[in-house]
Short mmCIF file of C-alpha atoms in Angstrom, two decimals:
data_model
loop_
_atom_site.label_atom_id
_atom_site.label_comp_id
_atom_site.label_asym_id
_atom_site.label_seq_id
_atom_site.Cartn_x
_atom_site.Cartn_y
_atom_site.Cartn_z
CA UNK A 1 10.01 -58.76 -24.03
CA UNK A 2 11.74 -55.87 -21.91
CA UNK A 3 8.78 -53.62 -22.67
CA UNK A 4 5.18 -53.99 -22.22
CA UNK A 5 1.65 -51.83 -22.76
CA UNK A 6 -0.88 -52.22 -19.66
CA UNK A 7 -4.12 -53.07 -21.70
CA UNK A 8 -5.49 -51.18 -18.54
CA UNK A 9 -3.72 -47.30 -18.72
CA UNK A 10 -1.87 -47.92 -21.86
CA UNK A 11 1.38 -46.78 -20.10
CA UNK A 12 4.64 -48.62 -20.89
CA UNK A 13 5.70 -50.95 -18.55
CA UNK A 14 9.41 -52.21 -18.06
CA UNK A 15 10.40 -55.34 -16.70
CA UNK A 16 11.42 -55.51 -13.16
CA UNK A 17 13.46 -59.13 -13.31
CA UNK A 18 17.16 -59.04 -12.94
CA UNK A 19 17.58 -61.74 -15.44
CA UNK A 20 15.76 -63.33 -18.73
CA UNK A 21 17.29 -65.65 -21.87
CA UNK A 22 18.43 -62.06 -23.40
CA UNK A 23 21.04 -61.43 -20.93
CA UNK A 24 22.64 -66.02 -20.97
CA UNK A 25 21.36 -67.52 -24.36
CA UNK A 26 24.13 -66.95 -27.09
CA UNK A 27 21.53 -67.10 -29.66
CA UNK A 28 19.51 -63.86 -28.30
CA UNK A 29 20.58 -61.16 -30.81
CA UNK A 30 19.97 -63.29 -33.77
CA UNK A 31 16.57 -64.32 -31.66
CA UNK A 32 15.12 -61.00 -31.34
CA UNK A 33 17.29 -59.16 -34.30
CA UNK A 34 19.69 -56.32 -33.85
CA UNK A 35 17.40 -53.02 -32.89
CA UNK A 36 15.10 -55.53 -30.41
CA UNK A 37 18.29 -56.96 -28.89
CA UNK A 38 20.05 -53.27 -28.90
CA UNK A 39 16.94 -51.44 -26.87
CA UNK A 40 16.62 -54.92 -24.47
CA UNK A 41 20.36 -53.99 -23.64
CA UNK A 42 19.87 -50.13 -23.48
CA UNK A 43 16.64 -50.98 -20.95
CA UNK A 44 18.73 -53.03 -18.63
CA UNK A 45 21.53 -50.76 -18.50
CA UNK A 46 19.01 -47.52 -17.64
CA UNK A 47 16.90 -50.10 -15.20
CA UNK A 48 20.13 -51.68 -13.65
CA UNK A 49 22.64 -48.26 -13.36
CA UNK A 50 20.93 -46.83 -9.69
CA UNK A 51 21.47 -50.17 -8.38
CA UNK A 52 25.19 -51.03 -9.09
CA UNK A 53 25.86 -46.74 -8.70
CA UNK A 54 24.35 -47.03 -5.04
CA UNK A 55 26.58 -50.53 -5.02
CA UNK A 56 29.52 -48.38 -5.46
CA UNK A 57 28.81 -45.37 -3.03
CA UNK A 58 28.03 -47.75 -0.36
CA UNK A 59 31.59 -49.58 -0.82
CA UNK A 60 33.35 -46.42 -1.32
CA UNK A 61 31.88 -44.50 1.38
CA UNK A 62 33.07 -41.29 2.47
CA UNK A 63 35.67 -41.17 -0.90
CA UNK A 64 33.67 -38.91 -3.16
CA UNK A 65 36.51 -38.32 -5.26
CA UNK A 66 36.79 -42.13 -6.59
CA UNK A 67 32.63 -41.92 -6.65
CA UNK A 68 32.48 -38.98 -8.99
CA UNK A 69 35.41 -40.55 -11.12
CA UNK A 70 32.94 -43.33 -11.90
CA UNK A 71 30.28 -41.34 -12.14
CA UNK A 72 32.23 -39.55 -14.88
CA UNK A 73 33.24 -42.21 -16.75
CA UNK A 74 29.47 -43.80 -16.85
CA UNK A 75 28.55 -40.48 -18.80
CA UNK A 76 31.52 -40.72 -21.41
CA UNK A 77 30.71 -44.62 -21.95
CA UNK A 78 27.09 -43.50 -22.76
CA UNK A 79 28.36 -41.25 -25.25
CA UNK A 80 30.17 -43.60 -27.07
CA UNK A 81 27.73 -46.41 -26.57
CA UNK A 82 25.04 -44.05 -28.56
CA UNK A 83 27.56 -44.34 -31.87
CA UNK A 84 29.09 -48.28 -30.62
CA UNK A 85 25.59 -50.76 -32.23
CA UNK A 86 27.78 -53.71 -31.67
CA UNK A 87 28.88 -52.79 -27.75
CA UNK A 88 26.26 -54.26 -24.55
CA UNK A 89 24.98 -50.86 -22.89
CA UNK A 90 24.38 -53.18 -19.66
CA UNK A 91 27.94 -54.73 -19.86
CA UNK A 92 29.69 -51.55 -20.37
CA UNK A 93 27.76 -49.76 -17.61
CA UNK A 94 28.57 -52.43 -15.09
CA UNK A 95 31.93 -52.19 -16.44
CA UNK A 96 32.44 -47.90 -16.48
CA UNK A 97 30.64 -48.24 -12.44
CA UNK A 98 33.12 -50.48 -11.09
CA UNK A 99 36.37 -50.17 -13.20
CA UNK A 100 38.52 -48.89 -10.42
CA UNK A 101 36.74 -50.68 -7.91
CA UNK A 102 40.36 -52.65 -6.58
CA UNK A 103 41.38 -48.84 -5.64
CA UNK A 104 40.69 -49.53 -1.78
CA UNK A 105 42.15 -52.76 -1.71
CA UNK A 106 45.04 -51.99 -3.22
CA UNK A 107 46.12 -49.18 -1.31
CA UNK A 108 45.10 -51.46 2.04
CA UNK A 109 47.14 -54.41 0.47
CA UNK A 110 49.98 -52.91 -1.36
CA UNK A 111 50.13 -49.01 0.35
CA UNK A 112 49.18 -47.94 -3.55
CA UNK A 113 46.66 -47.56 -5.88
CA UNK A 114 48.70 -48.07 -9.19
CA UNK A 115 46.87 -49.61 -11.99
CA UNK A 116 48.40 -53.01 -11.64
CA UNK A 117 47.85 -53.29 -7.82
CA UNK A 118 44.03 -51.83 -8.83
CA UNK A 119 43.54 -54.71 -11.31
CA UNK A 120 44.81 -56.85 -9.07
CA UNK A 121 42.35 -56.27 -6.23
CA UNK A 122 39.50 -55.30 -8.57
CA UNK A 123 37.59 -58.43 -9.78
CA UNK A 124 37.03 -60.02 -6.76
CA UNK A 125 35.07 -57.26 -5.21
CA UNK A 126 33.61 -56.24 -8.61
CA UNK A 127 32.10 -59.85 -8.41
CA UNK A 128 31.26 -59.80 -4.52
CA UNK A 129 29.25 -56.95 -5.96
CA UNK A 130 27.40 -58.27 -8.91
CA UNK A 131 26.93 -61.82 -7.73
CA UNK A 132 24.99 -59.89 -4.83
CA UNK A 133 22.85 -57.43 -7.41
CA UNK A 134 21.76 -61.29 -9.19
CA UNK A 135 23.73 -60.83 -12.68
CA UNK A 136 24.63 -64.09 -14.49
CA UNK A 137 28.04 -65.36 -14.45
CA UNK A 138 28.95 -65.33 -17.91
CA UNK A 139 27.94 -61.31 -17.69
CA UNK A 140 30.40 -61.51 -14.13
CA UNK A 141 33.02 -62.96 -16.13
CA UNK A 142 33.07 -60.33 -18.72
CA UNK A 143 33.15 -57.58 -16.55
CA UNK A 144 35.47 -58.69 -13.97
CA UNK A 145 37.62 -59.71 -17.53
CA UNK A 146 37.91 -55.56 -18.30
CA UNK A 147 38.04 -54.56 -14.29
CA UNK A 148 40.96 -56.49 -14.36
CA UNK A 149 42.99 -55.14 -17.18
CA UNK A 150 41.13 -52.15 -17.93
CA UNK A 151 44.87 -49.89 -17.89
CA UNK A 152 46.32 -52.45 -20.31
CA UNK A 153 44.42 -53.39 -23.36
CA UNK A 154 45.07 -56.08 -25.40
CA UNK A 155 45.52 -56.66 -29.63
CA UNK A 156 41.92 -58.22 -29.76
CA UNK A 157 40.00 -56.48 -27.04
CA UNK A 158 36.49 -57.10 -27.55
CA UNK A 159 34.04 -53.66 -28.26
CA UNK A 160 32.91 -53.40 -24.73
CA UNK A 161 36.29 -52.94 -23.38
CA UNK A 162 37.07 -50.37 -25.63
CA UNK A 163 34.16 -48.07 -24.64
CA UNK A 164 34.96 -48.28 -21.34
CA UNK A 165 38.73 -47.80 -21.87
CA UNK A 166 38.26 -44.79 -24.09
CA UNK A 167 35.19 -43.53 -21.74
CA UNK A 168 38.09 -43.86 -18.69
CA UNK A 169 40.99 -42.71 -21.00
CA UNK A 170 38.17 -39.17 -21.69
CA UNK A 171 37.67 -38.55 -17.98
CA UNK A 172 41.30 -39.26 -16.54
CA UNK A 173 42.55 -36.35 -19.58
CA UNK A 174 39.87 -33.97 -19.12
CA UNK A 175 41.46 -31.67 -16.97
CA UNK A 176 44.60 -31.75 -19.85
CA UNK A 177 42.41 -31.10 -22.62
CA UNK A 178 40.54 -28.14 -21.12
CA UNK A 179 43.71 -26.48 -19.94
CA UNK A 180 45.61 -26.74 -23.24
CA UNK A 181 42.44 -25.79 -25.05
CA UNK A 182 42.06 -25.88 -28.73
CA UNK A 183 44.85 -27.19 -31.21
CA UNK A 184 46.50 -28.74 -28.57
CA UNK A 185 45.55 -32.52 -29.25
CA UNK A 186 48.32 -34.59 -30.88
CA UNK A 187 48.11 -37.09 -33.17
CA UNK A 188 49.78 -39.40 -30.64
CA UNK A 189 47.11 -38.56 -28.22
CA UNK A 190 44.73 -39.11 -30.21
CA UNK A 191 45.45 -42.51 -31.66
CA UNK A 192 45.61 -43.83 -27.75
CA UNK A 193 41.71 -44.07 -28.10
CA UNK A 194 40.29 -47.46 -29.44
CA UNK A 195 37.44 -46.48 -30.78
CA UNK A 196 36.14 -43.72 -33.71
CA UNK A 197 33.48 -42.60 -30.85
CA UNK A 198 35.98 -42.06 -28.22
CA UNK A 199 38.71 -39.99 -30.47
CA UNK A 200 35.47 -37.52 -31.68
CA UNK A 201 34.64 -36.93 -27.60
CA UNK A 202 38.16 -35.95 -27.86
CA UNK A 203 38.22 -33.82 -30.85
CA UNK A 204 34.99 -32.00 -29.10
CA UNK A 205 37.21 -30.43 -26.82
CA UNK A 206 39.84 -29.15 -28.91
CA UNK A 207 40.96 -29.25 -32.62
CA UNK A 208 43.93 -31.94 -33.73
CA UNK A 209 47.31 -30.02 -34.87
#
């Protein structure tokens, strides 16, 4: 169970352990049923976000712009996730906190921080990172999957890399959309987003032409 009442105060209580058969057993949803296994995945992602957030500050230091980016693009994934039912809230937070996590490598390495150089460098410290906060490795493998090509999705992406590819896509146009303002969203524009969620963020911000 992720939740709990103390028989004693009758508060709720929330699990504490990084890991249970809900986040490795490929039978869990069916095991628990959709809205169990949906609020078992929107408890880990709330319990586990401070932890992997202070992960991130802590590897980028003094670099508050790259923190805040991430930062950013947590909120827009948690948008999305609240209209995604299909997408993992824990996956796809772990995924939105350390997306552009190759960004000091890469300019170390390479003397850039262009996407390909930042996929590059990113899964390797995304899993230094997550192997060292306990998660399990098929859950590592997943998110060091979209780390690694988050700039360049692919035909069949899977639903968690599109909420965090539309959550990024959001955050990295902001600035566009609020300066050209209402009417100014193109149809071209729009149709970059890969999911229904992610094109309405959009749309909140100005109207389609």
């Amino acid at each position: 169970e992720a939740t709990g009442i103390c028989p004693g105060c009758s508060k709720v209580v929330i699990r504490t352990e990084t890991q249970s058969c809900v986040d490795y057993c490929k039978y869990a949803r069916e095991c628990l049923g959709e809205d169990q296994y949906k609020k078992y995945g929107d408890m880990k992602a709330a319990m586990r976000k401070p932890a992997l957030i202070a992960a991130m500050e802590s590897y980028f230091g003094a670099d508050q712009k790259r923190i805040e980016h991430a930062k950013k693009v947590v909120a827009y994934a948690e948008l999305i996730l609240a209209s995604e039912k299909e997408a993992d809230p824990n996956l796809v937070v772990a995924a939105a906190v350390l997306h552009d996590i190759g960004i000091r490598n890469a300019e170390a390495k390479h003397g850039s921080s262009e996407p390909a150089f930042q996929e590059e460098e990113g899964p390797a410290v995304a899993r230094s990172i997550l192997t060292e906060l306990g998660y399990p490795e098929g859950f590592i493998r997943e998110v060091c999957g979209i780390v690694g090509r988050h700039h360049h999705p692919r035909p069949d992406e899977t639903v968690n890399f599109r909420v965090l590819y539309d959550a990024d896509l959001l955050v990295n146009s902001e600035r566009q959309r609020l300066r050209e303002g209402p009417g100014a969203l193109s149809e071209e524009f729009l149709s970059s987003f890969l999911t229904k969620s992610g094109r309405e963020c959009a749309l909140r911000q100005g109207v389609q032409k």
